């Protein structure tokens, strides 16, 4: 048994999804999402993840919380700990109690940030290997990441996001293996790009024209990367690196500023998170050094 843990994800059906406010440059009240099409796209994605072997927890959709579908923003999972999000915009703050009670029911220890700090979960904080890469400015605060790093005892590398279209880190950065990540350089400043190049052995660059179609917002299950259709160059690079690629349609969610990755929260640890494998070894009773 090489992989004792089933991939597990949290998702929320898009029953009440829609564009009801504008809190990022993609959202336009005048350009609503087609509910039927959103439903079809979500179900095709859900089905694909099940076929890839994922076990999926569903949180119940709630009228008046159109962005609850974006479960990546629920919080950050680290081992048995769930660091709850503190949304910057009031319109999303009603999601937090729902995500927190889900996490408690799931047996997580829930950590809450000190008052006044904003943090938008796995949308802005992604492990690649041992390191937590953390985006700040538009949604999460750099101080939140610092606090999380101290509480979890992990190294955090804060990255400033400089382009409002890429307002969450997961819109422009996607770790796909312990040593490999996709990124869109234009979303970072020179310092951020240098940090990424220095700390991640294999970086796969997304071109500007494909980054704007949310191609960096991908979900990785095993060696398969599920991402928005219309990114042939990135798909080719991923194939060349030994991944399989499953392009799907996410047009209705992109109108809200989200795509594949935002619609999921990995509960058992991302494929690229080193702690996931350390836990797996412990589960297998391997006590040797990790
Ligand atoms: N409309 C949502 C918002 O602006 C989209 C969230 C996308 N989530 C993400 N992890 N990038 O908050």
CSV table of C-alpha atoms and ligand atoms in Angstrom, one decimal:
chain,number,residue,atom,x,y,z
A,1,UNK,CA,0.0,0.0,0.0
A,2,UNK,CA,1.8,3.1,-1.2
A,3,UNK,CA,-1.0,5.6,-0.6
A,4,UNK,CA,-3.1,4.8,2.4
A,5,UNK,CA,-5.2,8.0,2.4
A,6,UNK,CA,-8.1,8.5,0.0
A,7,UNK,CA,-8.1,11.9,-1.6
A,8,UNK,CA,-10.8,13.8,0.3
A,9,UNK,CA,-12.4,17.1,-0.8
A,10,UNK,CA,-15.1,19.5,0.5
A,11,UNK,CA,-17.5,20.9,-2.1
A,12,UNK,CA,-20.8,22.8,-2.1
A,13,UNK,CA,-23.4,22.3,-4.8
A,14,UNK,CA,-24.2,25.6,-6.7
A,15,UNK,CA,-27.9,25.7,-6.0
A,16,UNK,CA,-27.7,29.3,-4.8
A,17,UNK,CA,-24.6,30.4,-6.8
A,18,UNK,CA,-24.8,33.6,-8.7
A,19,UNK,CA,-23.3,37.1,-9.2
A,20,UNK,CA,-25.1,39.1,-6.5
A,21,UNK,CA,-22.3,41.6,-5.7
A,22,UNK,CA,-19.0,42.8,-7.0
A,23,UNK,CA,-15.9,42.1,-4.9
A,24,UNK,CA,-13.3,41.3,-7.5
A,25,UNK,CA,-12.7,42.6,-11.1
A,26,UNK,CA,-14.3,39.5,-12.7
A,27,UNK,CA,-17.7,40.0,-11.0
A,28,UNK,CA,-20.2,42.2,-12.9
A,29,UNK,CA,-23.8,42.4,-11.7
A,30,UNK,CA,-24.6,43.0,-15.4
A,31,UNK,CA,-23.0,39.7,-16.4
A,32,UNK,CA,-24.9,37.1,-14.4
A,33,UNK,CA,-24.0,33.4,-14.3
A,34,UNK,CA,-26.3,31.0,-16.1
A,35,UNK,CA,-27.7,28.8,-13.3
A,36,UNK,CA,-28.4,25.7,-15.4
A,37,UNK,CA,-25.0,25.8,-17.0
A,38,UNK,CA,-23.3,26.4,-13.7
A,39,UNK,CA,-25.1,23.3,-12.4
A,40,UNK,CA,-23.9,21.2,-15.3
A,41,UNK,CA,-20.4,22.4,-15.0
A,42,UNK,CA,-20.3,21.7,-11.3
A,43,UNK,CA,-21.7,18.2,-11.7
A,44,UNK,CA,-19.3,17.3,-14.5
A,45,UNK,CA,-16.4,18.5,-12.2
A,46,UNK,CA,-17.8,16.6,-9.2
A,47,UNK,CA,-18.2,13.5,-11.3
A,48,UNK,CA,-14.6,13.8,-12.7
A,49,UNK,CA,-13.2,14.0,-9.1
A,50,UNK,CA,-15.2,10.9,-8.1
A,51,UNK,CA,-13.8,9.1,-11.1
A,52,UNK,CA,-10.3,10.1,-10.0
A,53,UNK,CA,-11.0,8.3,-6.7
A,54,UNK,CA,-11.9,11.3,-4.5
A,55,UNK,CA,-14.2,11.0,-1.6
A,56,UNK,CA,-16.3,14.2,-1.5
A,57,UNK,CA,-17.9,15.8,1.5
A,58,UNK,CA,-20.7,18.2,0.6
A,59,UNK,CA,-21.7,21.2,2.6
A,60,UNK,CA,-25.3,22.2,2.2
A,61,UNK,CA,-25.9,25.3,0.0
A,62,UNK,CA,-27.6,28.3,1.6
A,63,UNK,CA,-29.8,30.9,0.0
A,64,UNK,CA,-28.1,34.3,0.2
A,65,UNK,CA,-24.6,32.9,0.3
A,66,UNK,CA,-23.8,32.7,-3.5
A,67,UNK,CA,-20.1,32.2,-3.0
A,68,UNK,CA,-20.4,29.3,-0.5
A,69,UNK,CA,-19.5,27.1,-3.6
A,70,UNK,CA,-15.9,28.3,-3.3
A,71,UNK,CA,-14.9,26.0,-0.5
A,72,UNK,CA,-11.2,26.7,-1.0
A,73,UNK,CA,-11.9,29.8,1.0
A,74,UNK,CA,-13.3,27.9,4.0
A,75,UNK,CA,-10.0,27.7,5.8
A,76,UNK,CA,-6.6,26.1,5.8
A,77,UNK,CA,-6.3,22.4,6.7
A,78,UNK,CA,-3.0,21.3,8.4
A,79,UNK,CA,-3.0,17.8,9.9
A,80,UNK,CA,-5.8,17.8,12.5
A,81,UNK,CA,-6.1,21.6,12.5
A,82,UNK,CA,-8.5,23.8,10.5
A,83,UNK,CA,-7.5,27.5,10.5
A,84,UNK,CA,-10.8,29.2,9.9
A,85,UNK,CA,-11.1,32.0,7.4
A,86,UNK,CA,-12.0,35.5,8.3
A,87,UNK,CA,-13.4,37.0,5.1
A,88,UNK,CA,-12.5,40.6,4.2
A,89,UNK,CA,-15.9,41.3,2.6
A,90,UNK,CA,-19.0,41.4,4.7
A,91,UNK,CA,-21.0,39.6,2.0
A,92,UNK,CA,-18.9,36.4,2.5
A,93,UNK,CA,-18.7,36.6,6.3
A,94,UNK,CA,-21.9,34.6,6.8
A,95,UNK,CA,-20.1,31.5,5.3
A,96,UNK,CA,-17.6,31.2,8.2
A,97,UNK,CA,-19.9,29.7,10.9
A,98,UNK,CA,-21.0,27.1,8.4
A,99,UNK,CA,-17.5,26.1,7.5
A,100,UNK,CA,-16.5,26.1,11.1
A,101,UNK,CA,-19.3,23.8,12.2
A,102,UNK,CA,-18.5,21.5,9.3
A,103,UNK,CA,-14.8,21.4,10.5
A,104,UNK,CA,-15.8,20.7,14.1
A,105,UNK,CA,-18.2,17.9,13.0
A,106,UNK,CA,-15.4,16.5,10.9
A,107,UNK,CA,-13.2,16.3,14.0
A,108,UNK,CA,-10.8,19.2,13.3
A,109,UNK,CA,-9.4,21.4,15.9
A,110,UNK,CA,-10.6,24.9,14.8
A,111,UNK,CA,-8.2,27.8,15.1
A,112,UNK,CA,-9.4,31.4,14.8
A,113,UNK,CA,-7.2,34.3,14.0
A,114,UNK,CA,-7.0,37.3,16.4
A,115,UNK,CA,-9.6,40.0,15.7
A,116,UNK,CA,-8.9,42.4,12.9
A,117,UNK,CA,-7.0,40.0,10.8
A,118,UNK,CA,-8.3,38.8,7.4
A,119,UNK,CA,-7.5,35.4,5.9
A,120,UNK,CA,-9.2,33.5,3.1
A,121,UNK,CA,-8.0,30.0,3.6
A,122,UNK,CA,-6.6,27.7,0.9
A,123,UNK,CA,-7.4,30.4,-1.6
A,124,UNK,CA,-4.4,32.3,-0.2
A,125,UNK,CA,-2.3,29.7,1.6
A,126,UNK,CA,-0.9,26.7,-0.3
A,127,UNK,CA,1.7,24.2,0.8
A,128,UNK,CA,4.4,23.2,-1.7
A,129,UNK,CA,6.7,20.7,0.1
A,130,UNK,CA,7.3,21.7,3.7
A,131,UNK,CA,6.6,25.4,3.0
A,132,UNK,CA,3.4,27.3,3.2
A,133,UNK,CA,3.3,29.9,0.3
A,134,UNK,CA,0.9,32.7,1.3
A,135,UNK,CA,-0.6,35.5,-0.8
A,136,UNK,CA,-1.6,38.8,0.7
A,137,UNK,CA,-2.9,42.2,-0.1
A,138,UNK,CA,-6.3,42.0,-1.7
A,139,UNK,CA,-8.0,39.5,0.7
A,140,UNK,CA,-5.6,38.0,3.3
A,141,UNK,CA,-3.3,40.1,5.5
A,142,UNK,CA,0.4,39.4,5.7
A,143,UNK,CA,0.1,39.4,9.5
A,144,UNK,CA,-2.4,36.6,9.3
A,145,UNK,CA,0.1,34.4,7.5
A,146,UNK,CA,2.8,35.2,10.1
A,147,UNK,CA,0.4,34.3,12.9
A,148,UNK,CA,-0.5,31.0,11.2
A,149,UNK,CA,3.2,30.1,10.6
A,150,UNK,CA,3.9,30.6,14.3
A,151,UNK,CA,0.9,28.7,15.5
A,152,UNK,CA,1.4,25.7,13.1
A,153,UNK,CA,5.2,25.8,13.4
A,154,UNK,CA,5.6,25.9,9.6
A,155,UNK,CA,7.8,28.1,7.4
A,156,UNK,CA,5.6,30.7,5.7
A,157,UNK,CA,6.8,32.6,2.6
A,158,UNK,CA,4.5,35.6,2.1
A,159,UNK,CA,4.0,36.7,-1.5
A,160,UNK,CA,2.5,40.0,-2.4
A,161,UNK,CA,-0.2,39.9,-5.1
A,162,UNK,CA,0.1,42.9,-7.4
A,163,UNK,CA,-2.6,42.4,-10.0
A,164,UNK,CA,-6.2,42.7,-8.8
A,165,UNK,CA,-7.4,40.2,-11.3
A,166,UNK,CA,-5.3,37.6,-9.4
A,167,UNK,CA,-6.6,38.6,-6.0
A,168,UNK,CA,-6.2,35.1,-4.4
A,169,UNK,CA,-3.0,33.2,-4.5
A,170,UNK,CA,-4.7,30.2,-6.0
A,171,UNK,CA,-5.6,32.2,-9.1
A,172,UNK,CA,-1.9,32.5,-10.1
A,173,UNK,CA,-0.1,29.7,-8.3
A,174,UNK,CA,-0.7,26.0,-8.0
A,175,UNK,CA,1.6,23.5,-6.4
A,176,UNK,CA,1.2,20.2,-8.3
A,177,UNK,CA,3.8,18.0,-6.5
A,178,UNK,CA,6.3,18.4,-3.7
A,179,UNK,CA,8.8,20.1,-5.9
A,180,UNK,CA,6.6,21.4,-8.7
A,181,UNK,CA,4.2,24.3,-9.1
A,182,UNK,CA,2.4,26.2,-11.9
A,183,UNK,CA,2.6,30.0,-11.6
A,184,UNK,CA,1.8,33.2,-13.6
A,185,UNK,CA,4.8,35.5,-13.1
A,186,UNK,CA,2.8,38.7,-13.9
A,187,UNK,CA,0.7,38.4,-10.7
A,188,UNK,CA,3.8,38.8,-8.4
A,189,UNK,CA,6.4,41.4,-7.9
A,190,UNK,CA,10.1,40.9,-8.5
A,191,UNK,CA,10.7,39.7,-5.0
A,192,UNK,CA,7.8,37.2,-5.1
A,193,UNK,CA,9.0,35.8,-8.4
A,194,UNK,CA,12.6,35.4,-7.0
A,195,UNK,CA,11.2,33.6,-3.9
A,196,UNK,CA,9.3,31.2,-6.1
A,197,UNK,CA,12.2,30.5,-8.4
A,198,UNK,CA,14.5,30.1,-5.5
A,199,UNK,CA,12.3,27.8,-3.4
A,200,UNK,CA,10.5,25.6,-6.0
A,201,UNK,CA,12.8,23.3,-8.0
A,202,UNK,CA,10.4,23.0,-11.0
A,203,UNK,CA,8.2,25.9,-11.9
A,204,UNK,CA,5.8,25.6,-14.8
A,205,UNK,CA,4.9,29.0,-16.2
A,206,UNK,CA,1.4,29.9,-17.4
A,207,UNK,CA,1.3,32.5,-20.2
A,208,UNK,CA,-0.7,35.7,-19.7
A,209,UNK,CA,-3.4,34.8,-22.2
A,210,UNK,CA,-4.0,31.4,-20.4
A,211,UNK,CA,-3.6,32.8,-16.9
A,212,UNK,CA,-6.6,35.1,-17.5
A,213,UNK,CA,-8.7,32.0,-18.2
A,214,UNK,CA,-7.9,30.7,-14.7
A,215,UNK,CA,-5.7,27.9,-15.9
A,216,UNK,CA,-3.6,28.2,-12.7
A,217,UNK,CA,-6.6,27.5,-10.6
A,218,UNK,CA,-6.2,23.7,-10.9
A,219,UNK,CA,-7.0,20.7,-8.8
A,220,UNK,CA,-4.5,17.9,-8.5
A,221,UNK,CA,-5.5,14.4,-7.6
A,222,UNK,CA,-2.6,12.0,-7.8
A,223,UNK,CA,-0.9,12.7,-11.1
A,224,UNK,CA,-4.0,14.2,-12.7
A,225,UNK,CA,-4.5,18.0,-13.0
A,226,UNK,CA,-8.1,19.1,-13.5
A,227,UNK,CA,-8.3,22.7,-14.9
A,228,UNK,CA,-10.3,25.0,-17.0
A,229,UNK,CA,-10.4,24.3,-20.7
A,230,UNK,CA,-8.7,26.6,-23.1
A,231,UNK,CA,-5.1,26.4,-21.8
A,232,UNK,CA,-3.4,24.2,-24.4
A,233,UNK,CA,0.1,25.5,-23.7
A,234,UNK,CA,-0.1,24.8,-20.0
A,235,UNK,CA,-1.7,21.4,-20.7
A,236,UNK,CA,1.3,20.6,-22.9
A,237,UNK,CA,3.8,21.7,-20.3
A,238,UNK,CA,2.0,19.5,-17.7
A,239,UNK,CA,2.0,16.5,-20.0
A,240,UNK,CA,5.7,17.0,-20.6
A,241,UNK,CA,6.2,16.9,-16.8
A,242,UNK,CA,4.4,13.6,-16.6
A,243,UNK,CA,1.0,14.7,-15.4
A,244,UNK,CA,-2.3,13.8,-17.0
A,245,UNK,CA,-4.6,16.7,-17.8
A,246,UNK,CA,-8.4,16.9,-17.6
A,247,UNK,CA,-9.7,20.2,-19.0
A,248,UNK,CA,-13.3,21.0,-18.1
A,249,UNK,CA,-15.7,24.0,-18.6
A,250,UNK,CA,-15.9,26.5,-15.7
A,251,UNK,CA,-17.2,29.6,-17.6
A,252,UNK,CA,-20.0,30.4,-15.1
A,253,UNK,CA,-17.7,30.3,-12.1
A,254,UNK,CA,-15.1,32.4,-13.8
A,255,UNK,CA,-17.7,35.1,-14.0
A,256,UNK,CA,-17.4,35.1,-10.2
A,257,UNK,CA,-13.6,35.0,-10.2
A,258,UNK,CA,-13.2,31.3,-9.5
A,259,UNK,CA,-12.6,28.0,-11.2
A,260,UNK,CA,-11.7,24.4,-10.4
A,261,UNK,CA,-9.5,24.9,-7.4
A,262,UNK,CA,-11.7,27.4,-5.7
A,263,UNK,CA,-14.6,25.0,-5.9
A,264,UNK,CA,-12.7,22.5,-3.6
A,265,UNK,CA,-11.0,22.2,-0.3
A,266,UNK,CA,-8.6,19.3,0.0
A,267,UNK,CA,-9.3,17.8,3.5
A,268,UNK,CA,-6.6,15.2,3.6
A,269,UNK,CA,-3.8,17.5,2.4
A,270,UNK,CA,-2.9,18.7,-1.0
A,271,UNK,CA,-0.9,16.4,-3.3
A,272,UNK,CA,2.0,18.9,-2.9
A,273,UNK,CA,1.9,19.2,0.9
A,274,UNK,CA,4.8,17.3,2.5
A,275,UNK,CA,2.9,16.9,5.8
A,276,UNK,CA,0.3,14.7,4.0
A,277,UNK,CA,3.0,12.1,3.3
A,278,UNK,CA,4.5,12.3,6.7
A,279,UNK,CA,1.0,11.6,8.2
A,280,UNK,CA,0.6,8.7,5.8
A,281,UNK,CA,3.9,7.2,7.0
A,282,UNK,CA,2.7,7.6,10.6
A,283,UNK,CA,-0.6,6.0,9.7
A,284,UNK,CA,1.3,3.0,8.3
A,285,UNK,CA,3.3,2.7,11.5
A,286,UNK,CA,6.6,3.7,10.0
A,287,UNK,CA,8.4,5.3,12.8
A,288,UNK,CA,11.7,6.0,11.1
A,289,UNK,CA,12.8,9.5,10.3
A,290,UNK,CA,10.6,11.4,7.8
B,1,LIG,N1,-16.6,35.5,-5.9
B,1,LIG,C1,-15.7,34.9,-5.0
B,1,LIG,C2,-14.9,36.0,-4.2
B,1,LIG,O1,-14.6,37.0,-4.8
B,1,LIG,C3,-14.7,34.0,-5.7
B,1,LIG,C4,-13.8,33.3,-4.8
B,1,LIG,C5,-12.8,32.4,-5.6
B,1,LIG,N2,-12.0,31.6,-4.7
B,1,LIG,C6,-10.7,31.4,-4.8
B,1,LIG,N3,-10.2,30.6,-3.9
B,1,LIG,N4,-9.9,32.0,-5.6
B,1,LIG,O2,-14.6,35.9,-3.1
